[in-house]
PDB file of C-alpha atoms in Angstrom:
ATOM      1  CA  MET D   1     134.046 102.646  76.803  1.00  0.00           C
ATOM      2  CA  LYS D   2     131.572  99.897  76.485  1.00  0.00           C
ATOM      3  CA  TYR D   3     133.145  97.967  78.979  1.00  0.00           C
ATOM      4  CA  VAL D   4     133.519 100.757  81.391  1.00  0.00           C
ATOM      5  CA  SER D   5     129.757 101.469  81.294  1.00  0.00           C
ATOM      6  CA  ILE D   6     129.029  97.538  81.800  1.00  0.00           C
ATOM      7  CA  LEU D   7     131.439  97.700  84.716  1.00  0.00           C
ATOM      8  CA  ILE D   8     129.698 100.684  86.266  1.00  0.00           C
ATOM      9  CA  ILE D   9     126.147  99.189  85.915  1.00  0.00           C
ATOM     10  CA  ALA D  10     127.479  95.823  87.289  1.00  0.00           C
ATOM     11  CA  ILE D  11     128.888  97.809  90.511  1.00  0.00           C
ATOM     12  CA  PHE D  12     125.542  99.612  90.751  1.00  0.00           C
ATOM     13  CA  LEU D  13     123.401  96.485  90.705  1.00  0.00           C
ATOM     14  CA  SER D  14     125.636  94.769  93.018  1.00  0.00           C
ATOM     15  CA  ALA D  15     125.426  97.404  95.556  1.00  0.00           C
ATOM     16  CA  CYS D  16     121.536  97.215  95.430  1.00  0.00           C
ATOM     17  CA  GLY D  17     121.517  93.660  96.688  1.00  0.00           C
ATOM     18  CA  ALA D  18     121.461  92.281 100.289  1.00  0.00           C
ATOM     19  CA  THR D  19     124.619  91.232 101.792  1.00  0.00           C
ATOM     20  CA  LEU D  20     125.537  87.644 102.973  1.00  0.00           C
ATOM     21  CA  THR D  21     127.709  86.524 105.733  1.00  0.00           C
ATOM     22  CA  VAL D  22     128.040  82.791 105.672  1.00  0.00           C
ATOM     23  CA  ASP D  23     129.513  80.635 108.848  1.00  0.00           C
ATOM     24  CA  TYR D  24     130.088  76.983 109.412  1.00  0.00           C
ATOM     25  CA  ASP D  25     131.503  74.051 111.125  1.00  0.00           C
ATOM     26  CA  SER D  26     134.383  72.958 109.211  1.00  0.00           C
ATOM     27  CA  GLU D  27     134.435  69.651 110.990  1.00  0.00           C
ATOM     28  CA  LYS D  28     130.972  68.585 109.761  1.00  0.00           C
ATOM     29  CA  ASP D  29     130.665  66.251 106.803  1.00  0.00           C
ATOM     30  CA  PHE D  30     128.078  68.048 104.853  1.00  0.00           C
ATOM     31  CA  SER D  31     127.714  65.353 102.152  1.00  0.00           C
ATOM     32  CA  GLU D  32     125.470  63.497 104.666  1.00  0.00           C
ATOM     33  CA  TYR D  33     123.046  66.511 104.782  1.00  0.00           C
ATOM     34  CA  THR D  34     120.210  65.221 102.203  1.00  0.00           C
ATOM     35  CA  SER D  35     116.968  65.703 104.014  1.00  0.00           C
ATOM     36  CA  TYR D  36     115.649  68.624 106.078  1.00  0.00           C
ATOM     37  CA  GLU D  37     112.795  69.655 108.093  1.00  0.00           C
ATOM     38  CA  PHE D  38     111.742  73.040 109.805  1.00  0.00           C
ATOM     39  CA  TYR D  39     111.932  73.373 113.460  1.00  0.00           C
ATOM     40  CA  ASP D  40     108.343  73.029 115.075  1.00  0.00           C
ATOM     41  CA  ASP D  41     108.324  76.182 117.112  1.00  0.00           C
ATOM     42  CA  ILE D  42     109.986  78.713 114.913  1.00  0.00           C
ATOM     43  CA  ASP D  43     109.745  82.119 116.320  1.00  0.00           C
ATOM     44  CA  SER D  44     111.166  84.447 113.793  1.00  0.00           C
ATOM     45  CA  GLY D  45     109.990  87.900 115.222  1.00  0.00           C
ATOM     46  CA  LEU D  46     108.065  88.302 111.656  1.00  0.00           C
ATOM     47  CA  ASN D  47     104.403  88.026 110.931  1.00  0.00           C
ATOM     48  CA  GLN D  48     102.775  84.702 109.748  1.00  0.00           C
ATOM     49  CA  LEU D  49     102.557  85.600 106.169  1.00  0.00           C
ATOM     50  CA  ASP D  50     106.477  86.535 106.097  1.00  0.00           C
ATOM     51  CA  ASP D  51     107.095  83.249 107.948  1.00  0.00           C
ATOM     52  CA  LYS D  52     105.215  81.424 105.048  1.00  0.00           C
ATOM     53  CA  ARG D  53     106.949  83.088 102.263  1.00  0.00           C
ATOM     54  CA  ILE D  54     110.397  82.331 104.056  1.00  0.00           C
ATOM     55  CA  MET D  55     109.583  78.944 104.290  1.00  0.00           C
ATOM     56  CA  ALA D  56     108.403  78.696 100.698  1.00  0.00           C
ATOM     57  CA  ALA D  57     111.409  80.231  99.442  1.00  0.00           C
ATOM     58  CA  ILE D  58     113.911  77.780 101.622  1.00  0.00           C
ATOM     59  CA  ASP D  59     111.490  74.731 100.180  1.00  0.00           C
ATOM     60  CA  LYS D  60     111.799  75.785  96.572  1.00  0.00           C
ATOM     61  CA  SER D  61     115.648  76.488  97.018  1.00  0.00           C
ATOM     62  CA  PHE D  62     116.220  73.161  98.630  1.00  0.00           C
ATOM     63  CA  ASP D  63     113.979  71.418  96.261  1.00  0.00           C
ATOM     64  CA  ASP D  64     115.678  72.923  93.061  1.00  0.00           C
ATOM     65  CA  ARG D  65     118.728  71.065  94.488  1.00  0.00           C
ATOM     66  CA  ASP D  66     117.142  67.694  95.273  1.00  0.00           C
ATOM     67  CA  PHE D  67     117.231  67.961  99.267  1.00  0.00           C
ATOM     68  CA  LEU D  68     114.296  66.068 100.452  1.00  0.00           C
ATOM     69  CA  LYS D  69     111.823  67.579 103.180  1.00  0.00           C
ATOM     70  CA  THR D  70     110.925  64.541 105.611  1.00  0.00           C
ATOM     71  CA  ASP D  71     110.244  63.987 109.391  1.00  0.00           C
ATOM     72  CA  TYR D  72     113.316  61.785 109.196  1.00  0.00           C
ATOM     73  CA  CYS D  73     115.684  64.442 108.288  1.00  0.00           C
ATOM     74  CA  ARG D  74     119.510  64.897 108.682  1.00  0.00           C
ATOM     75  CA  PHE D  75     119.383  68.644 109.517  1.00  0.00           C
ATOM     76  CA  TYR D  76     116.783  71.243 110.781  1.00  0.00           C
ATOM     77  CA  VAL D  77     116.079  74.538 109.474  1.00  0.00           C
ATOM     78  CA  ASN D  78     115.433  77.559 111.892  1.00  0.00           C
ATOM     79  CA  PHE D  79     115.201  81.506 111.117  1.00  0.00           C
ATOM     80  CA  TYR D  80     114.766  84.618 112.866  1.00  0.00           C
ATOM     81  CA  ALA D  81     114.693  88.240 111.867  1.00  0.00           C
ATOM     82  CA  SER D  82     115.322  91.489 113.307  1.00  0.00           C
ATOM     83  CA  GLU D  83     114.097  94.796 111.758  1.00  0.00           C
ATOM     84  CA  TYR D  84     114.277  98.546 112.009  1.00  0.00           C
ATOM     85  CA  LEU D  85     112.731 101.425 110.394  1.00  0.00           C
ATOM     86  CA  SER D  86     114.878 104.084 108.593  1.00  0.00           C
ATOM     87  CA  GLU D  87     113.796 106.962 106.522  1.00  0.00           C
ATOM     88  CA  SER D  88     114.507 106.976 102.892  1.00  0.00           C
ATOM     89  CA  ARG D  89     117.909 108.057 101.743  1.00  0.00           C
ATOM     90  CA  ASN D  90     116.457 109.340  98.526  1.00  0.00           C
ATOM     91  CA  THR D  91     115.544 113.060  98.617  1.00  0.00           C
ATOM     92  CA  LEU D  92     114.568 115.843  96.215  1.00  0.00           C
ATOM     93  CA  GLY D  93     116.664 119.028  96.539  1.00  0.00           C
ATOM     94  CA  ILE D  94     115.029 122.462  96.515  1.00  0.00           C
ATOM     95  CA  GLY D  95     116.908 125.645  96.793  1.00  0.00           C
ATOM     96  CA  VAL D  96     116.623 129.322  96.382  1.00  0.00           C
ATOM     97  CA  GLY D  97     119.408 131.814  96.363  1.00  0.00           C
ATOM     98  CA  GLY D  98     120.325 135.171  95.199  1.00  0.00           C
ATOM     99  CA  GLY D  99     123.041 137.949  95.480  1.00  0.00           C
ATOM    100  CA  GLY D 100     124.961 140.358  93.889  1.00  0.00           C
ATOM    101  CA  GLY D 101     128.192 142.329  94.218  1.00  0.00           C
ATOM    102  CA  ASN D 102     130.410 139.471  95.544  1.00  0.00           C
ATOM    103  CA  VAL D 103     127.644 138.627  98.149  1.00  0.00           C
ATOM    104  CA  GLY D 104     125.555 135.610  97.878  1.00  0.00           C
ATOM    105  CA  VAL D 105     122.704 133.900  99.975  1.00  0.00           C
ATOM    106  CA  GLY D 106     121.030 130.621  99.553  1.00  0.00           C
ATOM    107  CA  VAL D 107     118.443 128.535 101.622  1.00  0.00           C
ATOM    108  CA  SER D 108     118.086 124.795 100.376  1.00  0.00           C
ATOM    109  CA  GLY D 109     116.341 121.676 101.867  1.00  0.00           C
ATOM    110  CA  GLY D 110     115.547 118.230 100.819  1.00  0.00           C
ATOM    111  CA  ILE D 111     112.161 116.496 100.925  1.00  0.00           C
ATOM    112  CA  PRO D 112     112.333 112.728 101.322  1.00  0.00           C
ATOM    113  CA  ILE D 113     110.839 110.739  98.425  1.00  0.00           C
ATOM    114  CA  GLY D 114     110.048 106.920  98.185  1.00  0.00           C
ATOM    115  CA  GLY D 115     108.671 106.212 101.901  1.00  0.00           C
ATOM    116  CA  ASN D 116     110.622 104.632 104.691  1.00  0.00           C
ATOM    117  CA  ILE D 117     112.691 101.506 104.522  1.00  0.00           C
ATOM    118  CA  VAL D 118     112.705  98.495 106.700  1.00  0.00           C
ATOM    119  CA  ASN D 119     116.096  97.233 107.339  1.00  0.00           C
ATOM    120  CA  GLN D 120     115.953  93.540 107.808  1.00  0.00           C
ATOM    121  CA  ARG D 121     118.390  91.025 109.242  1.00  0.00           C
ATOM    122  CA  LEU D 122     117.364  87.517 108.471  1.00  0.00           C
ATOM    123  CA  THR D 123     119.389  84.771 109.813  1.00  0.00           C
ATOM    124  CA  ILE D 124     118.824  81.168 108.723  1.00  0.00           C
ATOM    125  CA  ASP D 125     120.196  78.330 110.794  1.00  0.00           C
ATOM    126  CA  ILE D 126     121.181  74.667 109.642  1.00  0.00           C
ATOM    127  CA  ILE D 127     121.127  72.527 112.762  1.00  0.00           C
ATOM    128  CA  ASP D 128     122.433  68.961 112.709  1.00  0.00           C
ATOM    129  CA  ALA D 129     119.610  66.699 113.511  1.00  0.00           C
ATOM    130  CA  SER D 130     121.827  63.940 115.504  1.00  0.00           C
ATOM    131  CA  GLU D 131     121.447  63.922 119.239  1.00  0.00           C
ATOM    132  CA  GLY D 132     123.390  67.248 120.069  1.00  0.00           C
ATOM    133  CA  GLN D 133     121.501  69.143 117.634  1.00  0.00           C
ATOM    134  CA  SER D 134     124.585  71.754 117.057  1.00  0.00           C
ATOM    135  CA  LEU D 135     124.727  74.505 114.836  1.00  0.00           C
ATOM    136  CA  ALA D 136     126.052  73.359 111.650  1.00  0.00           C
ATOM    137  CA  TRP D 137     125.901  76.260 108.996  1.00  0.00           C
ATOM    138  CA  GLN D 138     124.538  79.877 109.138  1.00  0.00           C
ATOM    139  CA  VAL D 139     123.770  82.570 106.692  1.00  0.00           C
ATOM    140  CA  ILE D 140     122.882  86.214 107.797  1.00  0.00           C
ATOM    141  CA  ILE D 141     121.298  88.369 105.106  1.00  0.00           C
ATOM    142  CA  GLU D 142     121.039  91.704 105.613  1.00  0.00           C
ATOM    143  CA  GLY D 143     119.081  93.527 103.101  1.00  0.00           C
ATOM    144  CA  GLU D 144     116.236  96.360 102.709  1.00  0.00           C
ATOM    145  CA  VAL D 145     112.754  96.123 101.973  1.00  0.00           C
ATOM    146  CA  LYS D 146     110.087  99.024 101.375  1.00  0.00           C
ATOM    147  CA  GLU D 147     107.782  99.727 104.285  1.00  0.00           C
ATOM    148  CA  LYS D 148     104.521  99.484 102.014  1.00  0.00           C
ATOM    149  CA  ALA D 149     106.223  96.693  99.786  1.00  0.00           C
ATOM    150  CA  THR D 150     103.168  94.650  98.192  1.00  0.00           C
ATOM    151  CA  PRO D 151     102.951  90.806  98.965  1.00  0.00           C
ATOM    152  CA  GLU D 152     104.394  90.145  95.616  1.00  0.00           C
ATOM    153  CA  GLN D 153     107.303  92.473  96.134  1.00  0.00           C
ATOM    154  CA  LYS D 154     108.064  90.815  99.573  1.00  0.00           C
ATOM    155  CA  GLU D 155     107.706  87.284  98.212  1.00  0.00           C
ATOM    156  CA  ALA D 156     109.980  88.258  94.924  1.00  0.00           C
ATOM    157  CA  TYR D 157     112.579  89.545  97.769  1.00  0.00           C
ATOM    158  CA  TYR D 158     112.713  86.593  99.635  1.00  0.00           C
ATOM    159  CA  PHE D 159     112.988  84.164  96.950  1.00  0.00           C
ATOM    160  CA  ALA D 160     115.852  85.974  95.314  1.00  0.00           C
ATOM    161  CA  GLU D 161     117.812  86.685  98.378  1.00  0.00           C
ATOM    162  CA  ILE D 162     117.053  83.217 100.193  1.00  0.00           C
ATOM    163  CA  ASN D 163     117.890  81.438  97.030  1.00  0.00           C
ATOM    164  CA  LYS D 164     121.122  83.250  96.540  1.00  0.00           C
ATOM    165  CA  ALA D 165     122.095  82.529 100.353  1.00  0.00           C
ATOM    166  CA  LEU D 166     121.171  78.906 100.022  1.00  0.00           C
ATOM    167  CA  LEU D 167     123.377  78.351  97.040  1.00  0.00           C
ATOM    168  CA  LYS D 168     126.354  78.655  99.596  1.00  0.00           C
ATOM    169  CA  PHE D 169     124.871  75.518 101.275  1.00  0.00           C
ATOM    170  CA  PRO D 170     126.527  73.036 101.661  1.00  0.00           C
ATOM    171  CA  PRO D 171     129.945  74.587 101.754  1.00  0.00           C
ATOM    172  CA  LYS D 172     132.635  73.136  99.420  1.00  0.00           C
ATOM    173  CA  GLN D 173     134.884  70.744 101.453  1.00  0.00           C
ATOM    174  CA  LYS D 174     138.703  71.530 101.404  1.00  0.00           C
TER     175      LYS D 174
END
């Protein structure tokens, strides 16, 4: 019974995280990718504060794994996002009913709680810095952020999800 409850909790927690989709050029030799820089003209579609949070999260993830940030880099990092707002799926149900003699009547409704949710699709591109500047690796992070999230909550979200995504870079060579 103990293992069943641990399994249920693990499934619940994994369902709460963002989903990651990774794609890459299998012809590239990623062992050469040791230094990076951000594109000069990143147009992410987000505000400047979120851009800074994302850049800080990418820097931290790469720094933890000894990638060097330099002007003479082996790859560029670009990112962009799309967002849409949806209503909270959490509701408080209220119902009233009554009846008698094999007849019943009921009325119920749901009151949304928790505020709106921002559904975000964040794409991070790794672009080869050689002359052709071709896309070498890409991850798409699809997740949810509360509409009225605090700066600390947004920062924690970006650091956790970006770190998890960039752990898949570079891909394991076959």
